[in-house]
Amino acid sequence: MKIVKRLLIALMVSSMFVGCSGESSTQESTEVEVTETEVSKLEPVAETNIEPINIVVKGFGGDMNVLTTFTADGKIEAITIGDNNETAGIGTPAIEQLPAKIIENQSINVDGITGATFTSKAILEGVSKAITESGFDINNYNQEIASTTEIYMSPLTQDPTPSTWDMSYDIVVVGSGFAGLAAADAADLSGASTVVLEQMASTGGQSKINGGQYAAYTSSIAQDLQEKLSLTPDTAEAHVNDTIVGGGNLPIKEL
């Protein structure tokens, strides 16, 4: 406000001289000291962002809204994950961590979050489609980013997971879900030295999120319902196929 008033006063004084003489004034102009900071305040503020773009993609739990904001020159400025049904503690780490990785690297060629593969893919798909829809060249956002290995601290021991292992066990169980823990318990009871390996920071997969339900084709309850509702009897093969579909067709059937 200070500089605006000073400029207005200078203009008023100049116009007074011109008005009185009818000719251009020979009066020496009064210098007005204007600092760089004051000038910048007078300049109009240009719009730096284009309209945010919302893309609806399919996450693990269904529809997920991915809202991406770009600056006018194409920089990814913000990524907001809106309505979604991703599983808390499993899919949500991707929602909490992946947008920041994309923004930091200005790239969609970043590693997904371990244990949240489907959610990670959905977020990357949403941002990719937003880039295309905005008219920017997606190749500018596809630079390869070197993978970074973070030191994982076990929630039980608070010790870093060793980078190399020199251990020997009779039984090595990969995964701490229903099947893994049951297998490990059975092996331990049989007297075998056993270890369970788990990539997540906590135990359990489906066993943690199933809400107390389980699938068992030999269940007498299921058989009674099939007869009552005239349903096709369940089989071991159907159970295997259902399990594979439930895992996004990623499980290896032979295993």
PDB file of C-alpha atoms in Angstrom:
ATOM      1  CA  MET A   1       0.000   0.000   0.000  1.00  0.00           C
ATOM      2  CA  LYS A   2       2.867   2.388   0.776  1.00  0.00           C
ATOM      3  CA  ILE A   3       4.349   2.266  -2.730  1.00  0.00           C
ATOM      4  CA  VAL A   4       0.926   2.581  -4.374  1.00  0.00           C
ATOM      5  CA  LYS A   5       0.240   5.839  -2.479  1.00  0.00           C
ATOM      6  CA  ARG A   6       3.638   7.272  -3.412  1.00  0.00           C
ATOM      7  CA  LEU A   7       3.118   6.530  -7.091  1.00  0.00           C
ATOM      8  CA  LEU A   8      -0.341   8.076  -7.059  1.00  0.00           C
ATOM      9  CA  ILE A   9       0.990  11.270  -5.460  1.00  0.00           C
ATOM     10  CA  ALA A  10       3.718  11.530  -8.090  1.00  0.00           C
ATOM     11  CA  LEU A  11       1.165  11.156 -10.887  1.00  0.00           C
ATOM     12  CA  MET A  12      -1.152  13.758  -9.364  1.00  0.00           C
ATOM     13  CA  VAL A  13       1.697  16.314  -9.071  1.00  0.00           C
ATOM     14  CA  SER A  14       2.702  15.800 -12.707  1.00  0.00           C
ATOM     15  CA  SER A  15      -0.868  16.200 -13.986  1.00  0.00           C
ATOM     16  CA  MET A  16      -1.273  19.438 -12.003  1.00  0.00           C
ATOM     17  CA  PHE A  17       1.675  21.028 -13.815  1.00  0.00           C
ATOM     18  CA  VAL A  18       0.388  19.953 -17.207  1.00  0.00           C
ATOM     19  CA  GLY A  19      -3.140  21.152 -16.483  1.00  0.00           C
ATOM     20  CA  CYS A  20      -2.055  24.597 -15.364  1.00  0.00           C
ATOM     21  CA  SER A  21       0.221  25.454 -18.281  1.00  0.00           C
ATOM     22  CA  GLY A  22      -1.535  23.602 -21.074  1.00  0.00           C
ATOM     23  CA  GLU A  23       1.909  22.506 -22.110  1.00  0.00           C
ATOM     24  CA  SER A  24       4.203  19.787 -21.059  1.00  0.00           C
ATOM     25  CA  SER A  25       5.739  20.633 -17.743  1.00  0.00           C
ATOM     26  CA  THR A  26       9.369  21.615 -17.495  1.00  0.00           C
ATOM     27  CA  GLN A  27       9.285  20.929 -13.795  1.00  0.00           C
ATOM     28  CA  GLU A  28      11.929  18.441 -12.796  1.00  0.00           C
ATOM     29  CA  SER A  29      10.409  15.055 -12.114  1.00  0.00           C
ATOM     30  CA  THR A  30      10.389  13.869  -8.563  1.00  0.00           C
ATOM     31  CA  GLU A  31      12.252  10.601  -8.140  1.00  0.00           C
ATOM     32  CA  VAL A  32      10.362   7.906  -6.304  1.00  0.00           C
ATOM     33  CA  GLU A  33      12.453   5.223  -4.666  1.00  0.00           C
ATOM     34  CA  VAL A  34      10.974   1.834  -5.400  1.00  0.00           C
ATOM     35  CA  THR A  35      12.499  -1.278  -3.940  1.00  0.00           C
ATOM     36  CA  GLU A  36      12.539  -4.596  -5.788  1.00  0.00           C
ATOM     37  CA  THR A  37      10.349  -6.160  -3.129  1.00  0.00           C
ATOM     38  CA  GLU A  38       7.694  -3.476  -3.538  1.00  0.00           C
ATOM     39  CA  VAL A  39       7.656  -3.821  -7.314  1.00  0.00           C
ATOM     40  CA  SER A  40       7.123  -7.578  -7.084  1.00  0.00           C
ATOM     41  CA  LYS A  41       4.077  -6.964  -4.922  1.00  0.00           C
ATOM     42  CA  LEU A  42       2.523  -4.891  -7.681  1.00  0.00           C
ATOM     43  CA  GLU A  43       2.964  -7.531 -10.387  1.00  0.00           C
ATOM     44  CA  PRO A  44      -0.084  -9.730 -11.123  1.00  0.00           C
ATOM     45  CA  VAL A  45       0.165 -13.285  -9.852  1.00  0.00           C
ATOM     46  CA  ALA A  46       0.104 -15.759 -12.743  1.00  0.00           C
ATOM     47  CA  GLU A  47      -1.784 -19.024 -12.424  1.00  0.00           C
ATOM     48  CA  THR A  48       0.690 -21.813 -11.746  1.00  0.00           C
ATOM     49  CA  ASN A  49      -1.605 -24.844 -11.771  1.00  0.00           C
ATOM     50  CA  ILE A  50      -3.980 -26.285 -14.313  1.00  0.00           C
ATOM     51  CA  GLU A  51      -7.299 -27.795 -13.281  1.00  0.00           C
ATOM     52  CA  PRO A  52      -6.725 -30.970 -11.176  1.00  0.00           C
ATOM     53  CA  ILE A  53      -7.683 -34.168 -12.967  1.00  0.00           C
ATOM     54  CA  ASN A  54      -9.541 -36.970 -11.204  1.00  0.00           C
ATOM     55  CA  ILE A  55      -9.191 -40.491 -12.583  1.00  0.00           C
ATOM     56  CA  VAL A  56     -11.226 -43.442 -11.296  1.00  0.00           C
ATOM     57  CA  VAL A  57      -9.237 -46.685 -11.348  1.00  0.00           C
ATOM     58  CA  LYS A  58      -9.727 -50.194  -9.981  1.00  0.00           C
ATOM     59  CA  GLY A  59      -7.833 -50.865  -6.792  1.00  0.00           C
ATOM     60  CA  PHE A  60      -7.825 -54.084  -4.815  1.00  0.00           C
ATOM     61  CA  GLY A  61     -11.035 -53.063  -3.041  1.00  0.00           C
ATOM     62  CA  GLY A  62     -12.825 -51.581  -6.049  1.00  0.00           C
ATOM     63  CA  ASP A  63     -13.056 -48.035  -7.405  1.00  0.00           C
ATOM     64  CA  MET A  64     -10.367 -45.606  -6.290  1.00  0.00           C
ATOM     65  CA  ASN A  65     -10.225 -41.874  -7.054  1.00  0.00           C
ATOM     66  CA  VAL A  66      -6.781 -40.504  -7.949  1.00  0.00           C
ATOM     67  CA  LEU A  67      -6.645 -36.690  -8.168  1.00  0.00           C
ATOM     68  CA  THR A  68      -3.483 -35.286  -9.804  1.00  0.00           C
ATOM     69  CA  THR A  69      -2.503 -31.613  -9.921  1.00  0.00           C
ATOM     70  CA  PHE A  70       0.026 -30.237 -12.429  1.00  0.00           C
ATOM     71  CA  THR A  71       1.739 -26.882 -12.721  1.00  0.00           C
ATOM     72  CA  ALA A  72       1.337 -25.039 -16.012  1.00  0.00           C
ATOM     73  CA  ASP A  73       4.710 -26.333 -17.197  1.00  0.00           C
ATOM     74  CA  GLY A  74       3.772 -29.955 -16.449  1.00  0.00           C
ATOM     75  CA  LYS A  75       5.315 -30.598 -13.050  1.00  0.00           C
ATOM     76  CA  ILE A  76       3.361 -33.042 -10.878  1.00  0.00           C
ATOM     77  CA  GLU A  77       2.583 -30.911  -7.833  1.00  0.00           C
ATOM     78  CA  ALA A  78       0.095 -32.992  -5.850  1.00  0.00           C
ATOM     79  CA  ILE A  79      -1.509 -36.439  -5.857  1.00  0.00           C
ATOM     80  CA  THR A  80      -4.519 -37.024  -3.653  1.00  0.00           C
ATOM     81  CA  ILE A  81      -6.159 -40.415  -3.214  1.00  0.00           C
ATOM     82  CA  GLY A  82      -9.879 -39.905  -2.706  1.00  0.00           C
ATOM     83  CA  ASP A  83     -12.666 -42.400  -2.067  1.00  0.00           C
ATOM     84  CA  ASN A  84     -11.423 -45.985  -1.982  1.00  0.00           C
ATOM     85  CA  ASN A  85     -11.972 -49.326  -0.275  1.00  0.00           C
ATOM     86  CA  GLU A  86      -8.379 -50.471   0.093  1.00  0.00           C
ATOM     87  CA  THR A  87      -7.603 -52.712   3.052  1.00  0.00           C
ATOM     88  CA  ALA A  88      -6.261 -50.862   6.070  1.00  0.00           C
ATOM     89  CA  GLY A  89      -2.696 -51.843   6.889  1.00  0.00           C
ATOM     90  CA  ILE A  90      -2.196 -53.650   3.589  1.00  0.00           C
ATOM     91  CA  GLY A  91      -3.290 -51.379   0.729  1.00  0.00           C
ATOM     92  CA  THR A  92      -3.176 -48.127   2.684  1.00  0.00           C
ATOM     93  CA  PRO A  93       0.652 -47.963   2.936  1.00  0.00           C
ATOM     94  CA  ALA A  94       0.706 -47.438  -0.839  1.00  0.00           C
ATOM     95  CA  ILE A  95      -1.783 -44.571  -0.481  1.00  0.00           C
ATOM     96  CA  GLU A  96       0.367 -43.020   2.237  1.00  0.00           C
ATOM     97  CA  GLN A  97       3.779 -43.459   0.590  1.00  0.00           C
ATOM     98  CA  LEU A  98       3.578 -43.845  -3.197  1.00  0.00           C
ATOM     99  CA  PRO A  99       2.268 -40.350  -4.163  1.00  0.00           C
ATOM    100  CA  ALA A 100       5.243 -38.728  -2.435  1.00  0.00           C
ATOM    101  CA  LYS A 101       7.657 -41.002  -4.334  1.00  0.00           C
ATOM    102  CA  ILE A 102       6.070 -40.073  -7.667  1.00  0.00           C
ATOM    103  CA  ILE A 103       6.181 -36.348  -6.899  1.00  0.00           C
ATOM    104  CA  GLU A 104       9.750 -36.466  -5.588  1.00  0.00           C
ATOM    105  CA  ASN A 105      11.032 -38.227  -8.707  1.00  0.00           C
ATOM    106  CA  GLN A 106       8.535 -36.700 -11.177  1.00  0.00           C
ATOM    107  CA  SER A 107       8.236 -40.193 -12.579  1.00  0.00           C
ATOM    108  CA  ILE A 108       5.689 -42.984 -12.805  1.00  0.00           C
ATOM    109  CA  ASN A 109       8.522 -45.488 -13.162  1.00  0.00           C
ATOM    110  CA  VAL A 110       8.964 -45.953  -9.429  1.00  0.00           C
ATOM    111  CA  ASP A 111       8.809 -49.108  -7.329  1.00  0.00           C
ATOM    112  CA  GLY A 112       5.449 -50.004  -5.841  1.00  0.00           C
ATOM    113  CA  ILE A 113       5.012 -50.535  -2.125  1.00  0.00           C
ATOM    114  CA  THR A 114       5.818 -54.052  -0.896  1.00  0.00           C
ATOM    115  CA  GLY A 115       2.677 -55.955   0.010  1.00  0.00           C
ATOM    116  CA  ALA A 116       0.390 -53.434  -1.720  1.00  0.00           C
ATOM    117  CA  THR A 117       0.930 -54.418  -5.335  1.00  0.00           C
ATOM    118  CA  PHE A 118      -2.645 -53.895  -6.559  1.00  0.00           C
ATOM    119  CA  THR A 119      -3.050 -50.546  -4.821  1.00  0.00           C
ATOM    120  CA  SER A 120       0.317 -49.362  -6.140  1.00  0.00           C
ATOM    121  CA  LYS A 121      -0.584 -50.299  -9.711  1.00  0.00           C
ATOM    122  CA  ALA A 122      -3.914 -48.488  -9.406  1.00  0.00           C
ATOM    123  CA  ILE A 123      -2.271 -45.265  -8.204  1.00  0.00           C
ATOM    124  CA  LEU A 124       0.324 -45.363 -10.988  1.00  0.00           C
ATOM    125  CA  GLU A 125      -2.418 -46.007 -13.542  1.00  0.00           C
ATOM    126  CA  GLY A 126      -4.422 -43.030 -12.275  1.00  0.00           C
ATOM    127  CA  VAL A 127      -1.458 -40.656 -12.480  1.00  0.00           C
ATOM    128  CA  SER A 128      -0.490 -41.981 -15.927  1.00  0.00           C
ATOM    129  CA  LYS A 129      -3.978 -41.389 -17.309  1.00  0.00           C
ATOM    130  CA  ALA A 130      -4.042 -37.901 -15.772  1.00  0.00           C
ATOM    131  CA  ILE A 131      -0.761 -37.060 -17.539  1.00  0.00           C
ATOM    132  CA  THR A 132      -2.169 -38.166 -20.889  1.00  0.00           C
ATOM    133  CA  GLU A 133      -5.484 -36.408 -20.330  1.00  0.00           C
ATOM    134  CA  SER A 134      -3.648 -33.175 -19.477  1.00  0.00           C
ATOM    135  CA  GLY A 135      -1.886 -33.275 -22.829  1.00  0.00           C
ATOM    136  CA  PHE A 136       1.619 -33.711 -21.454  1.00  0.00           C
ATOM    137  CA  ASP A 137       4.105 -36.154 -22.989  1.00  0.00           C
ATOM    138  CA  ILE A 138       4.072 -39.241 -20.783  1.00  0.00           C
ATOM    139  CA  ASN A 139       7.614 -40.088 -21.896  1.00  0.00           C
ATOM    140  CA  ASN A 140       8.807 -37.134 -19.825  1.00  0.00           C
ATOM    141  CA  TYR A 141       7.530 -38.909 -16.704  1.00  0.00           C
ATOM    142  CA  ASN A 142       8.884 -42.360 -17.448  1.00  0.00           C
ATOM    143  CA  GLN A 143      12.526 -41.928 -16.469  1.00  0.00           C
ATOM    144  CA  GLU A 144      13.879 -44.946 -14.640  1.00  0.00           C
ATOM    145  CA  ILE A 145      14.505 -44.396 -10.960  1.00  0.00           C
ATOM    146  CA  ALA A 146      17.137 -46.410  -9.150  1.00  0.00           C
ATOM    147  CA  SER A 147      15.605 -48.746  -6.608  1.00  0.00           C
ATOM    148  CA  THR A 148      16.270 -47.779  -3.034  1.00  0.00           C
ATOM    149  CA  THR A 149      16.554 -50.374  -0.292  1.00  0.00           C
ATOM    150  CA  GLU A 150      15.312 -49.169   3.054  1.00  0.00           C
ATOM    151  CA  ILE A 151      16.519 -50.791   6.260  1.00  0.00           C
ATOM    152  CA  TYR A 152      13.617 -52.757   7.664  1.00  0.00           C
ATOM    153  CA  MET A 153      13.331 -52.786  11.432  1.00  0.00           C
ATOM    154  CA  SER A 154      11.588 -55.815  12.863  1.00  0.00           C
ATOM    155  CA  PRO A 155       8.674 -54.777  15.094  1.00  0.00           C
ATOM    156  CA  LEU A 156       9.583 -57.634  17.435  1.00  0.00           C
ATOM    157  CA  THR A 157      13.336 -57.229  17.835  1.00  0.00           C
ATOM    158  CA  GLN A 158      13.926 -53.689  16.535  1.00  0.00           C
ATOM    159  CA  ASP A 159      17.041 -55.037  14.848  1.00  0.00           C
ATOM    160  CA  PRO A 160      17.761 -54.394  11.149  1.00  0.00           C
ATOM    161  CA  THR A 161      17.118 -57.382   8.912  1.00  0.00           C
ATOM    162  CA  PRO A 162      20.570 -58.694   7.909  1.00  0.00           C
ATOM    163  CA  SER A 163      21.570 -58.224   4.280  1.00  0.00           C
ATOM    164  CA  THR A 164      23.116 -61.704   4.150  1.00  0.00           C
ATOM    165  CA  TRP A 165      22.056 -64.932   5.814  1.00  0.00           C
ATOM    166  CA  ASP A 166      24.072 -67.937   6.884  1.00  0.00           C
ATOM    167  CA  MET A 167      21.529 -70.085   8.650  1.00  0.00           C
ATOM    168  CA  SER A 168      20.280 -73.629   8.359  1.00  0.00           C
ATOM    169  CA  TYR A 169      16.765 -74.949   9.044  1.00  0.00           C
ATOM    170  CA  ASP A 170      14.908 -78.167   8.352  1.00  0.00           C
ATOM    171  CA  ILE A 171      11.825 -76.251   7.242  1.00  0.00           C
ATOM    172  CA  VAL A 172      11.610 -72.730   5.783  1.00  0.00           C
ATOM    173  CA  VAL A 173       8.064 -71.341   5.597  1.00  0.00           C
ATOM    174  CA  VAL A 174       7.486 -68.319   3.362  1.00  0.00           C
ATOM    175  CA  GLY A 175       4.507 -66.232   4.459  1.00  0.00           C
ATOM    176  CA  SER A 176       2.812 -65.954   7.850  1.00  0.00           C
ATOM    177  CA  GLY A 177      -0.823 -66.312   6.837  1.00  0.00           C
ATOM    178  CA  PHE A 178      -3.206 -69.137   7.724  1.00  0.00           C
ATOM    179  CA  ALA A 179      -1.338 -71.759   5.703  1.00  0.00           C
ATOM    180  CA  GLY A 180       2.142 -70.577   6.645  1.00  0.00           C
ATOM    181  CA  LEU A 181       1.596 -70.485  10.386  1.00  0.00           C
ATOM    182  CA  ALA A 182      -0.273 -73.804  10.371  1.00  0.00           C
ATOM    183  CA  ALA A 183       2.586 -75.414   8.424  1.00  0.00           C
ATOM    184  CA  ALA A 184       5.200 -73.882  10.726  1.00  0.00           C
ATOM    185  CA  ASP A 185       3.346 -75.075  13.815  1.00  0.00           C
ATOM    186  CA  ALA A 186       3.005 -78.587  12.438  1.00  0.00           C
ATOM    187  CA  ALA A 187       6.702 -78.677  11.502  1.00  0.00           C
ATOM    188  CA  ASP A 188       7.734 -77.392  14.908  1.00  0.00           C
ATOM    189  CA  LEU A 189       5.558 -79.949  16.708  1.00  0.00           C
ATOM    190  CA  SER A 190       7.156 -82.690  14.648  1.00  0.00           C
ATOM    191  CA  GLY A 191      10.551 -81.659  15.968  1.00  0.00           C
ATOM    192  CA  ALA A 192      11.872 -79.929  12.842  1.00  0.00           C
ATOM    193  CA  SER A 193      13.844 -76.710  13.207  1.00  0.00           C
ATOM    194  CA  THR A 194      11.595 -74.155  11.518  1.00  0.00           C
ATOM    195  CA  VAL A 195      11.706 -70.510  10.479  1.00  0.00           C
ATOM    196  CA  VAL A 196       8.925 -68.297   9.063  1.00  0.00           C
ATOM    197  CA  LEU A 197       9.851 -65.527   6.589  1.00  0.00           C
ATOM    198  CA  GLU A 198       7.431 -62.603   6.141  1.00  0.00           C
ATOM    199  CA  GLN A 199       7.936 -59.556   3.900  1.00  0.00           C
ATOM    200  CA  MET A 200       5.471 -57.331   5.762  1.00  0.00           C
ATOM    201  CA  ALA A 201       5.970 -55.613   9.108  1.00  0.00           C
ATOM    202  CA  SER A 202       3.300 -57.763  10.732  1.00  0.00           C
ATOM    203  CA  THR A 203       2.131 -61.343  10.479  1.00  0.00           C
ATOM    204  CA  GLY A 204      -0.940 -62.488   8.608  1.00  0.00           C
ATOM    205  CA  GLY A 205      -2.397 -61.964   5.160  1.00  0.00           C
ATOM    206  CA  GLN A 206      -5.952 -63.130   4.571  1.00  0.00           C
ATOM    207  CA  SER A 207      -5.913 -64.312   8.164  1.00  0.00           C
ATOM    208  CA  LYS A 208      -5.684 -60.682   9.262  1.00  0.00           C
ATOM    209  CA  ILE A 209      -8.418 -59.219   7.050  1.00  0.00           C
ATOM    210  CA  ASN A 210     -10.952 -62.016   6.492  1.00  0.00           C
ATOM    211  CA  GLY A 211     -13.243 -61.007   9.347  1.00  0.00           C
ATOM    212  CA  GLY A 212     -13.381 -64.541  10.721  1.00  0.00           C
ATOM    213  CA  GLN A 213     -14.476 -66.193   7.477  1.00  0.00           C
ATOM    214  CA  TYR A 214     -12.689 -69.047   5.798  1.00  0.00           C
ATOM    215  CA  ALA A 215     -13.158 -71.153   2.685  1.00  0.00           C
ATOM    216  CA  ALA A 216     -13.301 -74.932   3.028  1.00  0.00           C
ATOM    217  CA  TYR A 217     -14.934 -77.008   0.304  1.00  0.00           C
ATOM    218  CA  THR A 218     -15.297 -79.982   2.643  1.00  0.00           C
ATOM    219  CA  SER A 219     -17.400 -78.029   5.141  1.00  0.00           C
ATOM    220  CA  SER A 220     -20.609 -79.828   6.124  1.00  0.00           C
ATOM    221  CA  ILE A 221     -22.271 -76.418   6.479  1.00  0.00           C
ATOM    222  CA  ALA A 222     -21.422 -75.605   2.875  1.00  0.00           C
ATOM    223  CA  GLN A 223     -22.703 -78.995   1.733  1.00  0.00           C
ATOM    224  CA  ASP A 224     -26.028 -78.486   3.529  1.00  0.00           C
ATOM    225  CA  LEU A 225     -26.472 -75.075   1.864  1.00  0.00           C
ATOM    226  CA  GLN A 226     -25.625 -76.492  -1.556  1.00  0.00           C
ATOM    227  CA  GLU A 227     -28.314 -79.137  -1.198  1.00  0.00           C
ATOM    228  CA  LYS A 228     -30.847 -76.686   0.242  1.00  0.00           C
ATOM    229  CA  LEU A 229     -30.286 -74.092  -2.512  1.00  0.00           C
ATOM    230  CA  SER A 230     -29.714 -76.604  -5.317  1.00  0.00           C
ATOM    231  CA  LEU A 231     -26.164 -75.367  -5.866  1.00  0.00           C
ATOM    232  CA  THR A 232     -23.470 -77.230  -7.732  1.00  0.00           C
ATOM    233  CA  PRO A 233     -21.429 -79.215  -5.205  1.00  0.00           C
ATOM    234  CA  ASP A 234     -18.075 -77.671  -4.459  1.00  0.00           C
ATOM    235  CA  THR A 235     -14.854 -79.485  -5.310  1.00  0.00           C
ATOM    236  CA  ALA A 236     -11.185 -79.243  -4.450  1.00  0.00           C
ATOM    237  CA  GLU A 237     -10.452 -78.049  -7.992  1.00  0.00           C
ATOM    238  CA  ALA A 238     -13.062 -75.279  -7.729  1.00  0.00           C
ATOM    239  CA  HIS A 239     -11.577 -74.272  -4.385  1.00  0.00           C
ATOM    240  CA  VAL A 240      -8.103 -74.011  -5.937  1.00  0.00           C
ATOM    241  CA  ASN A 241      -9.419 -71.924  -8.844  1.00  0.00           C
ATOM    242  CA  ASP A 242     -11.316 -69.609  -6.505  1.00  0.00           C
ATOM    243  CA  THR A 243      -8.134 -69.105  -4.501  1.00  0.00           C
ATOM    244  CA  ILE A 244      -6.150 -68.242  -7.627  1.00  0.00           C
ATOM    245  CA  VAL A 245      -8.791 -65.746  -8.793  1.00  0.00           C
ATOM    246  CA  GLY A 246      -8.895 -64.224  -5.309  1.00  0.00           C
ATOM    247  CA  GLY A 247      -5.156 -63.657  -5.570  1.00  0.00           C
ATOM    248  CA  GLY A 248      -5.486 -61.753  -8.827  1.00  0.00           C
ATOM    249  CA  ASN A 249      -4.365 -64.802 -10.851  1.00  0.00           C
ATOM    250  CA  LEU A 250      -0.845 -64.373  -9.431  1.00  0.00           C
ATOM    251  CA  PRO A 251      -0.588 -67.604  -7.381  1.00  0.00           C
ATOM    252  CA  ILE A 252       1.293 -70.502  -8.960  1.00  0.00           C
ATOM    253  CA  LYS A 253      -1.127 -73.421  -9.118  1.00  0.00           C
ATOM    254  CA  GLU A 254       1.562 -76.078  -8.738  1.00  0.00           C
ATOM    255  CA  LEU A 255       2.483 -74.622  -5.364  1.00  0.00           C
TER     256      LEU A 255
END
